Coordinates of C-alpha atoms in Angstrom, one line a residue:
M1 CA -150.8 -124.2 -23.3
N2 CA -153.2 -124.6 -20.4
S3 CA -155.7 -127.3 -21.5
T4 CA -158.3 -126.5 -18.8
K5 CA -161.3 -124.5 -20.1
K6 CA -161.2 -121.0 -18.8
K7 CA -164.1 -118.7 -17.9
I8 CA -163.6 -115.0 -18.7
L9 CA -165.9 -112.1 -17.9
F10 CA -165.2 -109.2 -20.3
F11 CA -166.0 -105.6 -19.3
T12 CA -166.8 -102.8 -21.7
P13 CA -168.0 -99.2 -21.0
Y14 CA -170.4 -98.2 -23.8
A15 CA -170.8 -101.0 -26.3
T16 CA -170.4 -98.5 -29.1
R17 CA -168.1 -98.4 -32.2
T18 CA -165.0 -96.9 -30.4
G19 CA -161.7 -98.5 -31.4
S20 CA -161.3 -100.3 -28.1
E21 CA -164.8 -101.8 -28.2
M22 CA -164.4 -102.9 -31.9
M23 CA -161.2 -104.7 -30.8
L24 CA -163.3 -106.5 -28.1
L25 CA -165.9 -107.5 -30.8
Y26 CA -163.1 -108.9 -33.0
I27 CA -161.7 -111.0 -30.1
L28 CA -165.2 -112.3 -29.1
E29 CA -166.0 -113.2 -32.7
K30 CA -162.9 -115.4 -32.9
L31 CA -163.0 -116.7 -29.3
D32 CA -162.5 -120.5 -29.3
R33 CA -165.5 -121.9 -27.5
T34 CA -163.8 -125.2 -26.8
R35 CA -161.2 -123.3 -24.7
F36 CA -163.2 -120.5 -23.2
D37 CA -166.6 -119.7 -21.7
A38 CA -167.3 -116.0 -21.7
G39 CA -169.7 -113.3 -20.5
I40 CA -169.9 -109.6 -21.3
V41 CA -170.6 -106.8 -18.9
S42 CA -171.5 -103.5 -20.4
F43 CA -172.1 -100.3 -18.5
A44 CA -174.5 -99.1 -21.2
D45 CA -177.0 -100.7 -23.6
G46 CA -175.0 -99.8 -26.7
E47 CA -175.6 -100.7 -30.4
L48 CA -172.6 -103.0 -30.5
L49 CA -174.3 -105.5 -28.1
K50 CA -176.4 -106.6 -31.1
E51 CA -173.3 -107.5 -32.9
F52 CA -171.7 -109.5 -30.1
P53 CA -172.0 -113.3 -30.6
D54 CA -175.5 -114.6 -29.5
D55 CA -174.1 -117.4 -27.4
I56 CA -172.2 -115.1 -25.0
P57 CA -174.5 -113.8 -22.2
V58 CA -174.6 -110.0 -21.7
Y59 CA -175.1 -108.3 -18.4
I60 CA -176.0 -104.6 -18.4
V61 CA -174.9 -102.7 -15.3
P62 CA -177.5 -100.2 -13.9
K63 CA -176.2 -96.7 -14.3
N64 CA -179.5 -94.8 -14.6
F65 CA -181.0 -95.8 -11.3
N66 CA -184.7 -96.4 -10.7
L67 CA -186.5 -94.9 -7.6
F68 CA -185.6 -97.8 -5.3
Q69 CA -182.0 -97.7 -6.5
K70 CA -181.8 -93.9 -6.0
I71 CA -183.0 -94.3 -2.4
S72 CA -180.5 -97.1 -1.8
F73 CA -177.7 -94.9 -3.2
Q74 CA -178.7 -92.1 -0.8
L75 CA -178.6 -94.6 2.0
G76 CA -175.0 -95.6 1.1
V77 CA -175.7 -98.6 -1.1
N78 CA -174.3 -98.2 -4.6
P79 CA -176.5 -100.3 -7.0
T80 CA -173.7 -100.5 -9.6
L81 CA -171.3 -102.0 -7.1
E82 CA -174.0 -104.3 -5.7
F83 CA -174.8 -105.6 -9.2
L84 CA -171.1 -106.4 -9.8
R85 CA -170.9 -108.1 -6.4
K86 CA -173.8 -110.4 -7.3
L87 CA -172.2 -111.1 -10.7
A88 CA -168.9 -111.9 -9.0
K89 CA -170.7 -114.6 -6.9
S90 CA -172.8 -116.0 -9.7
F91 CA -170.4 -115.9 -12.7
K92 CA -167.4 -117.7 -11.3
A93 CA -164.8 -116.4 -13.7
D94 CA -161.2 -117.4 -13.7
F95 CA -160.4 -113.8 -14.5
W96 CA -162.0 -110.5 -15.4
Y97 CA -160.9 -108.8 -18.6
I98 CA -161.4 -105.1 -18.3
N99 CA -161.1 -103.6 -21.7
T100 CA -160.6 -100.0 -20.7
T101 CA -159.4 -97.8 -17.8
M102 CA -162.7 -96.0 -17.7
I103 CA -164.7 -98.4 -15.5
P104 CA -162.8 -98.3 -12.1
E105 CA -165.9 -99.9 -10.4
A106 CA -165.0 -103.2 -12.0
V107 CA -161.5 -103.0 -10.7
A108 CA -162.7 -102.2 -7.2
I109 CA -165.0 -105.3 -7.1
A110 CA -162.3 -107.6 -8.6
R111 CA -160.0 -106.5 -5.9
E112 CA -162.7 -107.0 -3.2
F113 CA -163.3 -110.6 -4.3
S114 CA -159.6 -111.3 -5.1
I115 CA -160.5 -112.1 -8.7
K116 CA -157.6 -112.1 -11.2
M117 CA -157.7 -109.2 -13.5
V118 CA -156.5 -108.2 -17.0
T119 CA -156.7 -104.5 -17.8
H120 CA -156.3 -103.7 -21.6
F121 CA -155.2 -100.1 -22.0
H122 CA -156.3 -98.2 -25.1
E123 CA -155.5 -94.9 -23.5
L124 CA -152.5 -92.6 -23.0
P125 CA -151.8 -90.2 -20.1
L126 CA -154.2 -87.3 -21.1
T127 CA -157.1 -89.8 -20.5
Y128 CA -155.8 -90.7 -17.0
A129 CA -157.0 -87.3 -15.8
Y130 CA -160.6 -88.7 -15.9
L131 CA -159.7 -91.1 -13.0
K132 CA -159.1 -90.3 -9.4
K133 CA -155.6 -91.0 -8.2
P134 CA -156.5 -94.1 -6.0
E135 CA -158.5 -95.6 -8.9
F136 CA -155.6 -95.3 -11.4
K137 CA -153.2 -96.6 -8.8
S138 CA -155.4 -99.6 -8.1
I139 CA -155.6 -100.4 -11.9
I140 CA -151.8 -100.3 -12.1
D141 CA -151.1 -102.2 -8.9
D142 CA -153.9 -104.8 -8.8
S143 CA -154.0 -105.9 -12.4
D144 CA -152.3 -109.3 -12.9
L145 CA -151.7 -108.4 -16.5
L146 CA -151.6 -104.9 -18.1
I147 CA -151.9 -104.9 -21.9
G148 CA -151.0 -101.9 -24.0
C149 CA -152.2 -101.4 -27.6
S150 CA -148.9 -99.8 -28.7
Q151 CA -145.3 -99.4 -27.5
A152 CA -146.2 -95.8 -26.4
T153 CA -149.0 -97.2 -24.2
C154 CA -146.8 -99.9 -22.7
K155 CA -144.1 -97.3 -21.9
A156 CA -146.8 -95.1 -20.1
L157 CA -147.8 -98.2 -18.1
Q158 CA -144.2 -99.0 -17.1
D159 CA -143.7 -95.3 -16.2
S160 CA -146.7 -95.5 -14.0
G161 CA -145.2 -98.4 -12.1
G162 CA -146.8 -101.3 -14.0
K163 CA -145.0 -104.6 -13.5
N164 CA -146.4 -107.2 -15.9
V165 CA -146.9 -105.2 -19.0
S166 CA -147.4 -106.8 -22.5
L167 CA -147.8 -105.3 -26.0
L168 CA -150.8 -106.3 -28.2
Y169 CA -151.1 -104.0 -31.2
S170 CA -154.6 -103.0 -32.2
F171 CA -156.0 -104.7 -35.3
I172 CA -159.0 -104.6 -37.6
D173 CA -161.2 -107.0 -39.5
H174 CA -160.0 -106.5 -43.1
N175 CA -163.2 -108.0 -44.5
K176 CA -165.2 -105.1 -43.2
V177 CA -163.1 -102.5 -45.1
K178 CA -165.1 -102.3 -48.3
K179 CA -165.4 -99.3 -50.7
D180 CA -167.7 -98.4 -53.5
E181 CA -166.0 -96.0 -55.9
K182 CA -169.4 -94.8 -57.4
R183 CA -170.8 -94.2 -54.0
T184 CA -167.6 -92.4 -52.9
A185 CA -167.9 -90.1 -55.9
G186 CA -171.5 -89.4 -55.1
L187 CA -170.7 -88.4 -51.5
K188 CA -167.9 -86.1 -52.7
E189 CA -170.3 -84.4 -55.1
K190 CA -172.9 -84.2 -52.3
L191 CA -170.4 -82.2 -50.2
G192 CA -169.9 -79.9 -53.2
I193 CA -166.3 -80.9 -53.7
P194 CA -165.1 -80.8 -57.3
K195 CA -163.9 -84.1 -58.8
D196 CA -160.2 -83.2 -59.1
D197 CA -159.8 -81.3 -55.8
F198 CA -157.5 -82.7 -53.1
V199 CA -159.3 -84.1 -50.0
W200 CA -157.8 -84.7 -46.6
I201 CA -160.0 -87.0 -44.5
L202 CA -159.9 -86.8 -40.7
S203 CA -161.9 -89.1 -38.5
G204 CA -162.8 -89.4 -34.8
I205 CA -164.9 -87.9 -32.1
T206 CA -164.8 -84.1 -32.1
S207 CA -162.7 -83.8 -29.0
E208 CA -159.7 -81.8 -27.9
R209 CA -157.6 -85.0 -27.6
K210 CA -158.3 -85.7 -31.3
G211 CA -157.3 -82.2 -32.2
F212 CA -160.7 -81.2 -33.7
D213 CA -160.1 -77.6 -32.5
M214 CA -157.1 -77.3 -34.8
L215 CA -159.1 -77.6 -38.0
P216 CA -159.4 -73.8 -38.6
D217 CA -155.7 -73.2 -37.9
I218 CA -154.7 -75.9 -40.4
A219 CA -157.1 -74.5 -43.0
Q220 CA -155.8 -71.0 -42.4
E221 CA -152.1 -72.0 -42.5
L222 CA -152.6 -74.2 -45.7
N223 CA -154.8 -71.6 -47.4
E224 CA -154.8 -73.3 -50.8
T225 CA -157.7 -73.3 -53.3
G226 CA -158.9 -76.8 -54.3
V227 CA -158.0 -78.4 -51.0
H228 CA -160.6 -79.7 -48.5
L229 CA -160.6 -81.0 -44.9
V230 CA -163.4 -83.4 -44.3
W231 CA -164.0 -84.5 -40.6
V232 CA -166.0 -87.7 -40.2
G233 CA -167.1 -88.7 -36.7
K234 CA -169.5 -88.3 -33.8
K235 CA -170.1 -84.6 -32.9
L236 CA -170.0 -83.7 -29.2
E237 CA -172.4 -81.0 -28.2
D238 CA -170.0 -78.9 -26.2
G239 CA -168.5 -75.4 -26.2
L240 CA -165.3 -76.4 -27.9
V241 CA -167.2 -77.9 -30.9
Y242 CA -169.4 -74.8 -31.2
Y243 CA -166.3 -72.5 -31.0
T244 CA -164.6 -74.6 -33.7
E245 CA -167.6 -74.7 -36.0
Q246 CA -168.1 -70.9 -35.6
R247 CA -164.4 -70.3 -36.5
S248 CA -164.7 -72.6 -39.5
K249 CA -167.8 -70.9 -40.7
H250 CA -166.2 -67.4 -40.6
L251 CA -162.8 -68.5 -41.9
T252 CA -161.4 -66.5 -44.9
A253 CA -159.0 -69.2 -45.9
A254 CA -159.2 -70.7 -49.4
T255 CA -159.0 -74.2 -47.9
R256 CA -162.5 -75.5 -47.1
I257 CA -163.7 -77.4 -44.0
H258 CA -166.6 -79.9 -44.1
F259 CA -168.3 -81.7 -41.2
A260 CA -169.7 -85.1 -42.4
G261 CA -170.9 -86.2 -38.9
E262 CA -171.0 -89.8 -37.7
Q263 CA -171.1 -92.4 -40.4
K264 CA -171.9 -96.1 -40.3
E265 CA -173.0 -97.4 -43.7
D266 CA -170.8 -95.0 -45.7
Y267 CA -167.9 -94.8 -43.3
Y268 CA -165.4 -96.5 -45.6
N269 CA -166.7 -94.6 -48.6
Y270 CA -165.9 -91.4 -46.8
L271 CA -162.4 -92.6 -45.9
N272 CA -162.0 -93.6 -49.5
M273 CA -162.9 -90.1 -50.6
G274 CA -159.6 -88.9 -49.2
N275 CA -156.5 -88.3 -51.3
G276 CA -154.7 -88.4 -48.0
F277 CA -155.5 -89.1 -44.3
L278 CA -154.8 -86.5 -41.6
L279 CA -154.3 -87.5 -38.0
T280 CA -154.4 -84.4 -35.7
S281 CA -154.6 -86.1 -32.3
R282 CA -152.6 -84.7 -29.5
Q283 CA -152.4 -88.2 -28.1
D284 CA -153.6 -91.4 -29.8
P285 CA -152.4 -94.9 -28.7
F286 CA -152.9 -96.8 -31.9
P287 CA -156.0 -95.6 -33.8
L288 CA -157.8 -98.2 -35.9
V289 CA -158.7 -95.6 -38.5
M290 CA -155.0 -95.2 -39.2
I291 CA -154.8 -98.9 -40.2
E292 CA -158.1 -98.6 -42.2
A293 CA -156.8 -95.6 -44.1
A294 CA -153.5 -97.3 -44.9
L295 CA -155.4 -100.4 -46.0
L296 CA -157.3 -98.2 -48.5
G297 CA -153.9 -97.0 -49.8
K298 CA -154.1 -93.5 -48.4
P299 CA -150.9 -91.6 -47.5
I300 CA -150.9 -90.5 -43.8
V301 CA -149.8 -87.2 -42.3
S302 CA -149.8 -87.2 -38.5
F303 CA -148.5 -85.6 -35.4
P304 CA -146.2 -87.7 -33.2
S305 CA -149.2 -88.5 -31.0
G306 CA -148.4 -92.1 -30.1
G307 CA -149.0 -95.2 -32.3
A308 CA -148.6 -93.3 -35.6
S309 CA -144.9 -93.1 -35.0
E310 CA -144.8 -96.9 -34.7
F311 CA -147.0 -97.5 -37.7
V312 CA -146.1 -95.0 -40.5
Q313 CA -143.0 -96.2 -42.3
E314 CA -141.1 -94.7 -45.2
G315 CA -143.3 -94.5 -48.3
M316 CA -146.5 -94.3 -46.2
G317 CA -146.5 -90.6 -45.4
I318 CA -145.0 -88.3 -42.7
V319 CA -145.1 -88.1 -38.9
T320 CA -144.1 -84.5 -37.9
E321 CA -141.3 -83.9 -35.3
D322 CA -143.6 -81.9 -33.0
I323 CA -147.2 -81.2 -32.5
S324 CA -147.1 -78.1 -34.7
V325 CA -149.7 -76.9 -37.2
K326 CA -146.9 -75.3 -39.3
Q327 CA -145.0 -78.7 -39.5
L328 CA -148.2 -80.5 -40.2
V329 CA -149.2 -78.2 -43.1
N330 CA -145.6 -78.4 -44.5
A331 CA -145.9 -82.2 -44.5
M332 CA -149.3 -82.0 -46.2
R333 CA -147.9 -79.8 -48.9
S334 CA -144.9 -82.2 -49.3
V335 CA -147.3 -85.1 -49.9
M336 CA -149.6 -83.1 -52.2
N337 CA -146.9 -81.8 -54.5
G338 CA -145.1 -85.2 -54.7
Q339 CA -142.0 -84.0 -52.9
T340 CA -142.6 -86.8 -50.4
V341 CA -143.1 -90.0 -52.5
T342 CA -145.8 -92.3 -51.1
D343 CA -146.5 -95.9 -52.3
R344 CA -150.1 -97.2 -51.8
T345 CA -148.8 -100.8 -52.1
K346 CA -146.5 -100.2 -49.1
S347 CA -149.3 -98.8 -47.0
I348 CA -151.6 -101.7 -47.9
E349 CA -148.8 -104.2 -47.1
V350 CA -148.1 -102.8 -43.7
A351 CA -151.8 -102.4 -42.8
S352 CA -152.4 -106.0 -43.8
R353 CA -150.3 -107.2 -41.0
F354 CA -152.7 -105.8 -38.4
N355 CA -155.5 -108.2 -39.1
V356 CA -157.8 -110.2 -36.9
E357 CA -156.0 -113.5 -37.5
N358 CA -152.6 -112.2 -36.4
G359 CA -154.2 -110.1 -33.6
Y360 CA -156.2 -113.0 -32.1
K361 CA -153.1 -115.3 -32.3
N362 CA -151.1 -112.8 -30.4
W363 CA -153.9 -112.3 -27.8
I364 CA -154.1 -116.1 -27.2
E365 CA -150.4 -116.3 -26.7
L366 CA -150.7 -113.6 -24.0
I367 CA -153.6 -115.3 -22.2
D368 CA -151.8 -118.7 -22.3
K369 CA -148.6 -117.2 -21.0
N370 CA -150.4 -115.6 -18.0
Y371 CA -153.3 -118.0 -17.3

């Protein structure tokens, strides 16, 4: 272990309650102040900044430029890059910890100032399309350490030419997973779902990657009375969401679809409402909600979208062979009719391994090994 106190500058894109940013919050809450000095750079003034530890300074990168910055930008001076250059000079970090692939500006300045860099990947290849080829190449080639949140993520990094690739499974704070049975029952009643009906909970942003658009197809294929699909998560205001909502509204299937929207206070009570948890992502590295659902004892049915194949063990549910609505619905039926036996104690036991204490210990080992 290196006994010299290290100075780390952490980078995050939105400071919202995404899985990758919750992981960063958990690390910062546990960070040993006798061993590390830290700062946080956020590219947005998000709600999570209020939850980060008070003793860690926060720097918010200008993205919505004022008039002077707009003029500067037109003259070839990028205020975002200039801000990061000043920070590189004033905050003398031993290394930058970039907690996503989505802020290539940070990678560019780290490279410019020869600052050592960790990039923590919470993304699989479909997300790489949002980066330009030189940006992605620089992340792979110039990061001193690449961390993947699942074996699937690490393989994608190695396939991209990454050299120093390490696995750090995503984890959650188990103390935050709290349910209220009475409140759960009330929310179920509010949605108009009869007490004894079977509920499949889905959770995530309403994106194509998360498979939101498949909801009507699943409901139509299942077509069973007394079964409900409840999607919990932030709603994007785009054409795909409108299309999916319209299809759901005019569906003739017996299976009903409900949109619960983004939840904060009642998030775990909505998860608890489910008799099962359904993961429809086309790609998902290692979703935190999967761990949360298992910790609540819910059987999981999932596509082979990434981390689910590494997490779901016998007795916890089913991961289909392919991304197929028909296979998914057959798996749902198998869980509902008891043909596939699930054991809530098994789910809880496996989920309990992915806790903050174990996760932070593994993170420290990675940092000590490389720095």
